[in-house]
């Protein structure tokens, strides 16, 4: 009988599941952090052109946001700290800041769309990273993790764990100058 998943695939899947469990457990019960907890990246870091999939199935690249600062948040529907900070990130997007919310849910749009509707998330640009390719490329180790990227696509700040993003437009602007 032929197996559908080889040894490498099984190991990779097991590693992904362990990492997801660690990420969720490491963030569980964390209090919202102040924006002063953002770790500034100096000199600014270089990010690869991260690739995502839109909720409509179309490809979305980080480079599509060139010319404006971006708050890139990696989150999942099963991660309670992610869920807690998402409304603030959505309000930040409503204020005019480009917020790219990358769901890492393996269920893709079928899981994410109803979640967004239930929680009233409508302003953030929600994309999918179901295979965690961008998670790995950006060296994200836990959820939620938020990257603050300047208009030239350079990493200016990183925050691991949930944060209070209310009123963050000025902080993002100052960080990305």
JSON list of C-alpha atoms in Angstrom, two decimals:
[
{"chain": "A", "resi": 1, "resn": "UNK", "atom": "CA", "xyz": [0.00, 0.00, 0.00]},
{"chain": "A", "resi": 2, "resn": "UNK", "atom": "CA", "xyz": [1.38, 3.37, -0.98]},
{"chain": "A", "resi": 3, "resn": "UNK", "atom": "CA", "xyz": [1.31, 6.22, 1.52]},
{"chain": "A", "resi": 4, "resn": "UNK", "atom": "CA", "xyz": [0.17, 9.69, 0.53]},
{"chain": "A", "resi": 5, "resn": "UNK", "atom": "CA", "xyz": [2.61, 11.49, 2.79]},
{"chain": "A", "resi": 6, "resn": "UNK", "atom": "CA", "xyz": [6.29, 10.62, 2.74]},
{"chain": "A", "resi": 7, "resn": "UNK", "atom": "CA", "xyz": [8.59, 10.64, 5.73]},
{"chain": "A", "resi": 8, "resn": "UNK", "atom": "CA", "xyz": [9.71, 14.23, 5.08]},
{"chain": "A", "resi": 9, "resn": "UNK", "atom": "CA", "xyz": [6.12, 15.39, 4.74]},
{"chain": "A", "resi": 10, "resn": "UNK", "atom": "CA", "xyz": [5.14, 13.72, 7.99]},
{"chain": "A", "resi": 11, "resn": "UNK", "atom": "CA", "xyz": [8.11, 15.24, 9.80]},
{"chain": "A", "resi": 12, "resn": "UNK", "atom": "CA", "xyz": [7.35, 18.68, 8.39]},
{"chain": "A", "resi": 13, "resn": "UNK", "atom": "CA", "xyz": [3.69, 18.39, 9.34]},
{"chain": "A", "resi": 14, "resn": "UNK", "atom": "CA", "xyz": [4.58, 17.23, 12.85]},
{"chain": "A", "resi": 15, "resn": "UNK", "atom": "CA", "xyz": [7.02, 20.12, 13.25]},
{"chain": "A", "resi": 16, "resn": "UNK", "atom": "CA", "xyz": [4.40, 22.61, 12.07]},
{"chain": "A", "resi": 17, "resn": "UNK", "atom": "CA", "xyz": [1.83, 21.25, 14.51]},
{"chain": "A", "resi": 18, "resn": "UNK", "atom": "CA", "xyz": [4.32, 21.38, 17.39]},
{"chain": "A", "resi": 19, "resn": "UNK", "atom": "CA", "xyz": [5.30, 24.94, 16.47]},
{"chain": "A", "resi": 20, "resn": "UNK", "atom": "CA", "xyz": [1.64, 25.98, 16.29]},
{"chain": "A", "resi": 21, "resn": "UNK", "atom": "CA", "xyz": [0.91, 24.46, 19.70]},
{"chain": "A", "resi": 22, "resn": "UNK", "atom": "CA", "xyz": [3.96, 26.17, 21.20]},
{"chain": "A", "resi": 23, "resn": "UNK", "atom": "CA", "xyz": [3.02, 29.48, 19.65]},
{"chain": "A", "resi": 24, "resn": "UNK", "atom": "CA", "xyz": [-0.50, 29.36, 20.99]},
{"chain": "A", "resi": 25, "resn": "UNK", "atom": "CA", "xyz": [0.58, 28.19, 24.44]},
{"chain": "A", "resi": 26, "resn": "UNK", "atom": "CA", "xyz": [3.39, 30.74, 24.67]},
{"chain": "A", "resi": 27, "resn": "UNK", "atom": "CA", "xyz": [0.98, 33.59, 23.98]},
{"chain": "A", "resi": 28, "resn": "UNK", "atom": "CA", "xyz": [-1.98, 32.27, 26.01]},
{"chain": "A", "resi": 29, "resn": "UNK", "atom": "CA", "xyz": [-2.87, 34.48, 28.89]},
{"chain": "A", "resi": 30, "resn": "UNK", "atom": "CA", "xyz": [-0.50, 37.26, 27.87]},
{"chain": "A", "resi": 31, "resn": "UNK", "atom": "CA", "xyz": [-1.71, 40.73, 28.65]},
{"chain": "A", "resi": 32, "resn": "UNK", "atom": "CA", "xyz": [-1.87, 43.34, 25.92]},
{"chain": "A", "resi": 33, "resn": "UNK", "atom": "CA", "xyz": [1.52, 44.93, 25.63]},
{"chain": "A", "resi": 34, "resn": "UNK", "atom": "CA", "xyz": [2.06, 48.67, 25.17]},
{"chain": "A", "resi": 35, "resn": "UNK", "atom": "CA", "xyz": [3.39, 49.82, 21.81]},
{"chain": "A", "resi": 36, "resn": "UNK", "atom": "CA", "xyz": [6.60, 50.83, 23.56]},
{"chain": "A", "resi": 37, "resn": "UNK", "atom": "CA", "xyz": [7.35, 47.09, 23.55]},
{"chain": "A", "resi": 38, "resn": "UNK", "atom": "CA", "xyz": [7.95, 47.18, 19.79]},
{"chain": "A", "resi": 39, "resn": "UNK", "atom": "CA", "xyz": [11.56, 46.18, 19.21]},
{"chain": "A", "resi": 40, "resn": "UNK", "atom": "CA", "xyz": [13.10, 48.71, 16.83]},
{"chain": "A", "resi": 41, "resn": "UNK", "atom": "CA", "xyz": [15.18, 47.23, 14.06]},
{"chain": "A", "resi": 42, "resn": "UNK", "atom": "CA", "xyz": [18.22, 49.43, 13.50]},
{"chain": "A", "resi": 43, "resn": "UNK", "atom": "CA", "xyz": [19.53, 49.46, 10.87]},
{"chain": "A", "resi": 44, "resn": "UNK", "atom": "CA", "xyz": [16.25, 48.60, 9.13]},
{"chain": "A", "resi": 45, "resn": "UNK", "atom": "CA", "xyz": [16.01, 44.95, 8.11]},
{"chain": "A", "resi": 46, "resn": "UNK", "atom": "CA", "xyz": [15.50, 43.61, 4.64]},
{"chain": "A", "resi": 47, "resn": "UNK", "atom": "CA", "xyz": [12.44, 41.45, 4.13]},
{"chain": "A", "resi": 48, "resn": "UNK", "atom": "CA", "xyz": [11.87, 39.14, 1.18]},
{"chain": "A", "resi": 49, "resn": "UNK", "atom": "CA", "xyz": [8.84, 39.91, -0.98]},
{"chain": "A", "resi": 50, "resn": "UNK", "atom": "CA", "xyz": [6.46, 37.86, 1.12]},
{"chain": "A", "resi": 51, "resn": "UNK", "atom": "CA", "xyz": [3.69, 36.10, -0.80]},
{"chain": "A", "resi": 52, "resn": "UNK", "atom": "CA", "xyz": [0.15, 35.54, 0.37]},
{"chain": "A", "resi": 53, "resn": "UNK", "atom": "CA", "xyz": [-3.23, 34.57, -1.05]},
{"chain": "A", "resi": 54, "resn": "UNK", "atom": "CA", "xyz": [-6.20, 36.91, -0.82]},
{"chain": "A", "resi": 55, "resn": "UNK", "atom": "CA", "xyz": [-9.55, 35.72, 0.48]},
{"chain": "A", "resi": 56, "resn": "UNK", "atom": "CA", "xyz": [-10.65, 35.68, -3.16]},
{"chain": "A", "resi": 57, "resn": "UNK", "atom": "CA", "xyz": [-7.83, 33.27, -4.07]},
{"chain": "A", "resi": 58, "resn": "UNK", "atom": "CA", "xyz": [-5.73, 35.88, -5.91]},
{"chain": "A", "resi": 59, "resn": "UNK", "atom": "CA", "xyz": [-2.01, 36.18, -5.11]},
{"chain": "A", "resi": 60, "resn": "UNK", "atom": "CA", "xyz": [-0.96, 39.13, -2.95]},
{"chain": "A", "resi": 61, "resn": "UNK", "atom": "CA", "xyz": [2.66, 40.18, -2.49]},
{"chain": "A", "resi": 62, "resn": "UNK", "atom": "CA", "xyz": [4.03, 42.45, 0.20]},
{"chain": "A", "resi": 63, "resn": "UNK", "atom": "CA", "xyz": [5.57, 44.52, -2.62]},
{"chain": "A", "resi": 64, "resn": "UNK", "atom": "CA", "xyz": [2.01, 45.53, -3.66]},
{"chain": "A", "resi": 65, "resn": "UNK", "atom": "CA", "xyz": [2.08, 47.86, -0.66]},
{"chain": "A", "resi": 66, "resn": "UNK", "atom": "CA", "xyz": [5.29, 49.64, -1.72]},
{"chain": "A", "resi": 67, "resn": "UNK", "atom": "CA", "xyz": [5.23, 53.35, -1.10]},
{"chain": "A", "resi": 68, "resn": "UNK", "atom": "CA", "xyz": [3.35, 53.21, 2.19]},
{"chain": "A", "resi": 69, "resn": "UNK", "atom": "CA", "xyz": [4.13, 51.93, 5.65]},
{"chain": "A", "resi": 70, "resn": "UNK", "atom": "CA", "xyz": [2.55, 48.57, 6.51]},
{"chain": "A", "resi": 71, "resn": "UNK", "atom": "CA", "xyz": [1.66, 46.91, 9.78]},
{"chain": "A", "resi": 72, "resn": "UNK", "atom": "CA", "xyz": [1.91, 43.17, 9.01]},
{"chain": "A", "resi": 73, "resn": "UNK", "atom": "CA", "xyz": [0.27, 40.97, 11.63]},
{"chain": "A", "resi": 74, "resn": "UNK", "atom": "CA", "xyz": [0.56, 37.17, 11.66]},
{"chain": "A", "resi": 75, "resn": "UNK", "atom": "CA", "xyz": [-2.42, 35.66, 13.47]},
{"chain": "A", "resi": 76, "resn": "UNK", "atom": "CA", "xyz": [-4.76, 32.67, 13.64]},
{"chain": "A", "resi": 77, "resn": "UNK", "atom": "CA", "xyz": [-8.42, 32.19, 14.54]},
{"chain": "A", "resi": 78, "resn": "UNK", "atom": "CA", "xyz": [-7.49, 29.61, 17.21]},
{"chain": "A", "resi": 79, "resn": "UNK", "atom": "CA", "xyz": [-5.04, 31.95, 18.96]},
{"chain": "A", "resi": 80, "resn": "UNK", "atom": "CA", "xyz": [-6.90, 33.83, 21.72]},
{"chain": "A", "resi": 81, "resn": "UNK", "atom": "CA", "xyz": [-4.33, 36.66, 22.05]},
{"chain": "A", "resi": 82, "resn": "UNK", "atom": "CA", "xyz": [-4.52, 37.15, 18.25]},
{"chain": "A", "resi": 83, "resn": "UNK", "atom": "CA", "xyz": [-8.29, 37.37, 18.43]},
{"chain": "A", "resi": 84, "resn": "UNK", "atom": "CA", "xyz": [-8.05, 39.88, 21.29]},
{"chain": "A", "resi": 85, "resn": "UNK", "atom": "CA", "xyz": [-5.85, 42.33, 19.39]},
{"chain": "A", "resi": 86, "resn": "UNK", "atom": "CA", "xyz": [-7.48, 42.01, 15.95]},
{"chain": "A", "resi": 87, "resn": "UNK", "atom": "CA", "xyz": [-10.27, 44.57, 16.55]},
{"chain": "A", "resi": 88, "resn": "UNK", "atom": "CA", "xyz": [-7.67, 47.23, 17.45]},
{"chain": "A", "resi": 89, "resn": "UNK", "atom": "CA", "xyz": [-5.72, 46.40, 14.28]},
{"chain": "A", "resi": 90, "resn": "UNK", "atom": "CA", "xyz": [-8.94, 46.68, 12.28]},
{"chain": "A", "resi": 91, "resn": "UNK", "atom": "CA", "xyz": [-9.61, 50.14, 13.78]},
{"chain": "A", "resi": 92, "resn": "UNK", "atom": "CA", "xyz": [-6.01, 51.10, 12.94]},
{"chain": "A", "resi": 93, "resn": "UNK", "atom": "CA", "xyz": [-6.70, 50.11, 9.33]},
{"chain": "A", "resi": 94, "resn": "UNK", "atom": "CA", "xyz": [-9.91, 52.18, 9.39]},
{"chain": "A", "resi": 95, "resn": "UNK", "atom": "CA", "xyz": [-7.81, 55.20, 10.42]},
{"chain": "A", "resi": 96, "resn": "UNK", "atom": "CA", "xyz": [-5.83, 54.95, 7.17]},
{"chain": "A", "resi": 97, "resn": "UNK", "atom": "CA", "xyz": [-2.84, 52.83, 8.19]},
{"chain": "A", "resi": 98, "resn": "UNK", "atom": "CA", "xyz": [-2.17, 49.89, 5.84]},
{"chain": "A", "resi": 99, "resn": "UNK", "atom": "CA", "xyz": [-2.75, 46.80, 7.98]},
{"chain": "A", "resi": 100, "resn": "UNK", "atom": "CA", "xyz": [-2.02, 43.45, 6.38]},
{"chain": "A", "resi": 101, "resn": "UNK", "atom": "CA", "xyz": [-3.48, 40.71, 8.60]},
{"chain": "A", "resi": 102, "resn": "UNK", "atom": "CA", "xyz": [-1.99, 37.36, 7.54]},
{"chain": "A", "resi": 103, "resn": "UNK", "atom": "CA", "xyz": [-4.03, 34.41, 8.77]},
{"chain": "A", "resi": 104, "resn": "UNK", "atom": "CA", "xyz": [-2.00, 31.27, 9.32]},
{"chain": "A", "resi": 105, "resn": "UNK", "atom": "CA", "xyz": [-5.07, 29.03, 9.58]},
{"chain": "A", "resi": 106, "resn": "UNK", "atom": "CA", "xyz": [-4.61, 25.82, 7.60]},
{"chain": "A", "resi": 107, "resn": "UNK", "atom": "CA", "xyz": [-8.34, 25.85, 6.76]},
{"chain": "A", "resi": 108, "resn": "UNK", "atom": "CA", "xyz": [-7.86, 28.96, 4.61]},
{"chain": "A", "resi": 109, "resn": "UNK", "atom": "CA", "xyz": [-10.70, 31.22, 3.53]},
{"chain": "A", "resi": 110, "resn": "UNK", "atom": "CA", "xyz": [-13.37, 28.69, 4.59]},
{"chain": "A", "resi": 111, "resn": "UNK", "atom": "CA", "xyz": [-12.30, 29.21, 8.20]},
{"chain": "A", "resi": 112, "resn": "UNK", "atom": "CA", "xyz": [-11.29, 32.87, 8.03]},
{"chain": "A", "resi": 113, "resn": "UNK", "atom": "CA", "xyz": [-14.31, 34.42, 6.24]},
{"chain": "A", "resi": 114, "resn": "UNK", "atom": "CA", "xyz": [-16.91, 33.40, 8.85]},
{"chain": "A", "resi": 115, "resn": "UNK", "atom": "CA", "xyz": [-14.51, 34.38, 11.65]},
{"chain": "A", "resi": 116, "resn": "UNK", "atom": "CA", "xyz": [-14.10, 37.89, 10.18]},
{"chain": "A", "resi": 117, "resn": "UNK", "atom": "CA", "xyz": [-17.87, 38.29, 9.78]},
{"chain": "A", "resi": 118, "resn": "UNK", "atom": "CA", "xyz": [-18.51, 37.11, 13.35]},
{"chain": "A", "resi": 119, "resn": "UNK", "atom": "CA", "xyz": [-15.96, 39.57, 14.78]},
{"chain": "A", "resi": 120, "resn": "UNK", "atom": "CA", "xyz": [-16.81, 42.53, 12.50]},
{"chain": "A", "resi": 121, "resn": "UNK", "atom": "CA", "xyz": [-13.34, 42.76, 10.96]},
{"chain": "A", "resi": 122, "resn": "UNK", "atom": "CA", "xyz": [-13.73, 44.71, 7.74]},
{"chain": "A", "resi": 123, "resn": "UNK", "atom": "CA", "xyz": [-10.95, 47.30, 7.31]},
{"chain": "A", "resi": 124, "resn": "UNK", "atom": "CA", "xyz": [-7.71, 45.32, 7.59]},
{"chain": "A", "resi": 125, "resn": "UNK", "atom": "CA", "xyz": [-6.46, 43.73, 4.37]},
{"chain": "A", "resi": 126, "resn": "UNK", "atom": "CA", "xyz": [-6.78, 40.06, 5.32]},
{"chain": "A", "resi": 127, "resn": "UNK", "atom": "CA", "xyz": [-4.63, 37.55, 3.47]},
{"chain": "A", "resi": 128, "resn": "UNK", "atom": "CA", "xyz": [-3.84, 33.87, 3.92]},
{"chain": "A", "resi": 129, "resn": "UNK", "atom": "CA", "xyz": [-0.55, 32.18, 4.69]},
{"chain": "A", "resi": 130, "resn": "UNK", "atom": "CA", "xyz": [-2.04, 28.71, 5.14]},
{"chain": "A", "resi": 131, "resn": "UNK", "atom": "CA", "xyz": [1.21, 26.93, 4.30]},
{"chain": "A", "resi": 132, "resn": "UNK", "atom": "CA", "xyz": [3.19, 29.24, 6.64]},
{"chain": "A", "resi": 133, "resn": "UNK", "atom": "CA", "xyz": [5.66, 30.07, 3.86]},
{"chain": "A", "resi": 134, "resn": "UNK", "atom": "CA", "xyz": [5.72, 33.76, 4.81]},
{"chain": "A", "resi": 135, "resn": "UNK", "atom": "CA", "xyz": [5.81, 32.89, 8.52]},
{"chain": "A", "resi": 136, "resn": "UNK", "atom": "CA", "xyz": [9.04, 30.99, 7.88]},
{"chain": "A", "resi": 137, "resn": "UNK", "atom": "CA", "xyz": [10.49, 33.58, 5.50]},
{"chain": "A", "resi": 138, "resn": "UNK", "atom": "CA", "xyz": [9.86, 36.38, 8.02]},
{"chain": "A", "resi": 139, "resn": "UNK", "atom": "CA", "xyz": [11.27, 34.21, 10.85]},
{"chain": "A", "resi": 140, "resn": "UNK", "atom": "CA", "xyz": [8.10, 34.42, 12.93]},
{"chain": "A", "resi": 141, "resn": "UNK", "atom": "CA", "xyz": [8.27, 32.08, 15.93]},
{"chain": "A", "resi": 142, "resn": "UNK", "atom": "CA", "xyz": [4.96, 32.68, 17.71]},
{"chain": "A", "resi": 143, "resn": "UNK", "atom": "CA", "xyz": [1.53, 34.23, 17.28]},
{"chain": "A", "resi": 144, "resn": "UNK", "atom": "CA", "xyz": [0.63, 36.96, 17.21]},
{"chain": "A", "resi": 145, "resn": "UNK", "atom": "CA", "xyz": [3.68, 38.62, 15.73]},
{"chain": "A", "resi": 146, "resn": "UNK", "atom": "CA", "xyz": [3.51, 42.04, 14.14]},
{"chain": "A", "resi": 147, "resn": "UNK", "atom": "CA", "xyz": [6.07, 43.60, 11.81]},
{"chain": "A", "resi": 148, "resn": "UNK", "atom": "CA", "xyz": [6.18, 47.34, 11.15]},
{"chain": "A", "resi": 149, "resn": "UNK", "atom": "CA", "xyz": [7.49, 47.98, 7.64]},
{"chain": "A", "resi": 150, "resn": "UNK", "atom": "CA", "xyz": [8.40, 51.35, 6.13]},
{"chain": "A", "resi": 151, "resn": "UNK", "atom": "CA", "xyz": [7.37, 52.66, 2.69]},
{"chain": "A", "resi": 152, "resn": "UNK", "atom": "CA", "xyz": [10.56, 51.21, 1.15]},
{"chain": "A", "resi": 153, "resn": "UNK", "atom": "CA", "xyz": [9.66, 47.72, 2.40]},
{"chain": "A", "resi": 154, "resn": "UNK", "atom": "CA", "xyz": [12.26, 47.67, 5.19]},
{"chain": "A", "resi": 155, "resn": "UNK", "atom": "CA", "xyz": [11.54, 46.11, 8.57]},
{"chain": "A", "resi": 156, "resn": "UNK", "atom": "CA", "xyz": [11.55, 48.87, 11.21]},
{"chain": "A", "resi": 157, "resn": "UNK", "atom": "CA", "xyz": [9.98, 47.14, 14.19]},
{"chain": "A", "resi": 158, "resn": "UNK", "atom": "CA", "xyz": [8.80, 43.79, 15.51]},
{"chain": "A", "resi": 159, "resn": "UNK", "atom": "CA", "xyz": [6.47, 42.87, 18.32]},
{"chain": "A", "resi": 160, "resn": "UNK", "atom": "CA", "xyz": [5.89, 39.32, 19.50]},
{"chain": "A", "resi": 161, "resn": "UNK", "atom": "CA", "xyz": [2.71, 38.86, 21.50]},
{"chain": "A", "resi": 162, "resn": "UNK", "atom": "CA", "xyz": [-0.53, 40.80, 21.68]},
{"chain": "A", "resi": 163, "resn": "UNK", "atom": "CA", "xyz": [-0.55, 44.58, 21.87]},
{"chain": "A", "resi": 164, "resn": "UNK", "atom": "CA", "xyz": [-2.96, 47.41, 22.40]},
{"chain": "A", "resi": 165, "resn": "UNK", "atom": "CA", "xyz": [-2.98, 48.94, 18.90]},
{"chain": "A", "resi": 166, "resn": "UNK", "atom": "CA", "xyz": [-5.54, 51.64, 19.72]},
{"chain": "A", "resi": 167, "resn": "UNK", "atom": "CA", "xyz": [-4.16, 55.02, 18.77]},
{"chain": "A", "resi": 168, "resn": "UNK", "atom": "CA", "xyz": [-1.12, 53.47, 17.07]},
{"chain": "A", "resi": 169, "resn": "UNK", "atom": "CA", "xyz": [-1.15, 55.59, 13.89]},
{"chain": "A", "resi": 170, "resn": "UNK", "atom": "CA", "xyz": [1.32, 58.10, 15.35]},
{"chain": "A", "resi": 171, "resn": "UNK", "atom": "CA", "xyz": [3.62, 55.37, 16.65]},
{"chain": "A", "resi": 172, "resn": "UNK", "atom": "CA", "xyz": [3.64, 53.65, 13.26]},
{"chain": "A", "resi": 173, "resn": "UNK", "atom": "CA", "xyz": [4.33, 56.95, 11.50]},
{"chain": "A", "resi": 174, "resn": "UNK", "atom": "CA", "xyz": [7.23, 57.80, 13.82]},
{"chain": "A", "resi": 175, "resn": "UNK", "atom": "CA", "xyz": [8.71, 54.31, 13.53]},
{"chain": "A", "resi": 176, "resn": "UNK", "atom": "CA", "xyz": [8.61, 54.26, 9.72]},
{"chain": "A", "resi": 177, "resn": "UNK", "atom": "CA", "xyz": [10.12, 57.67, 9.00]}
]
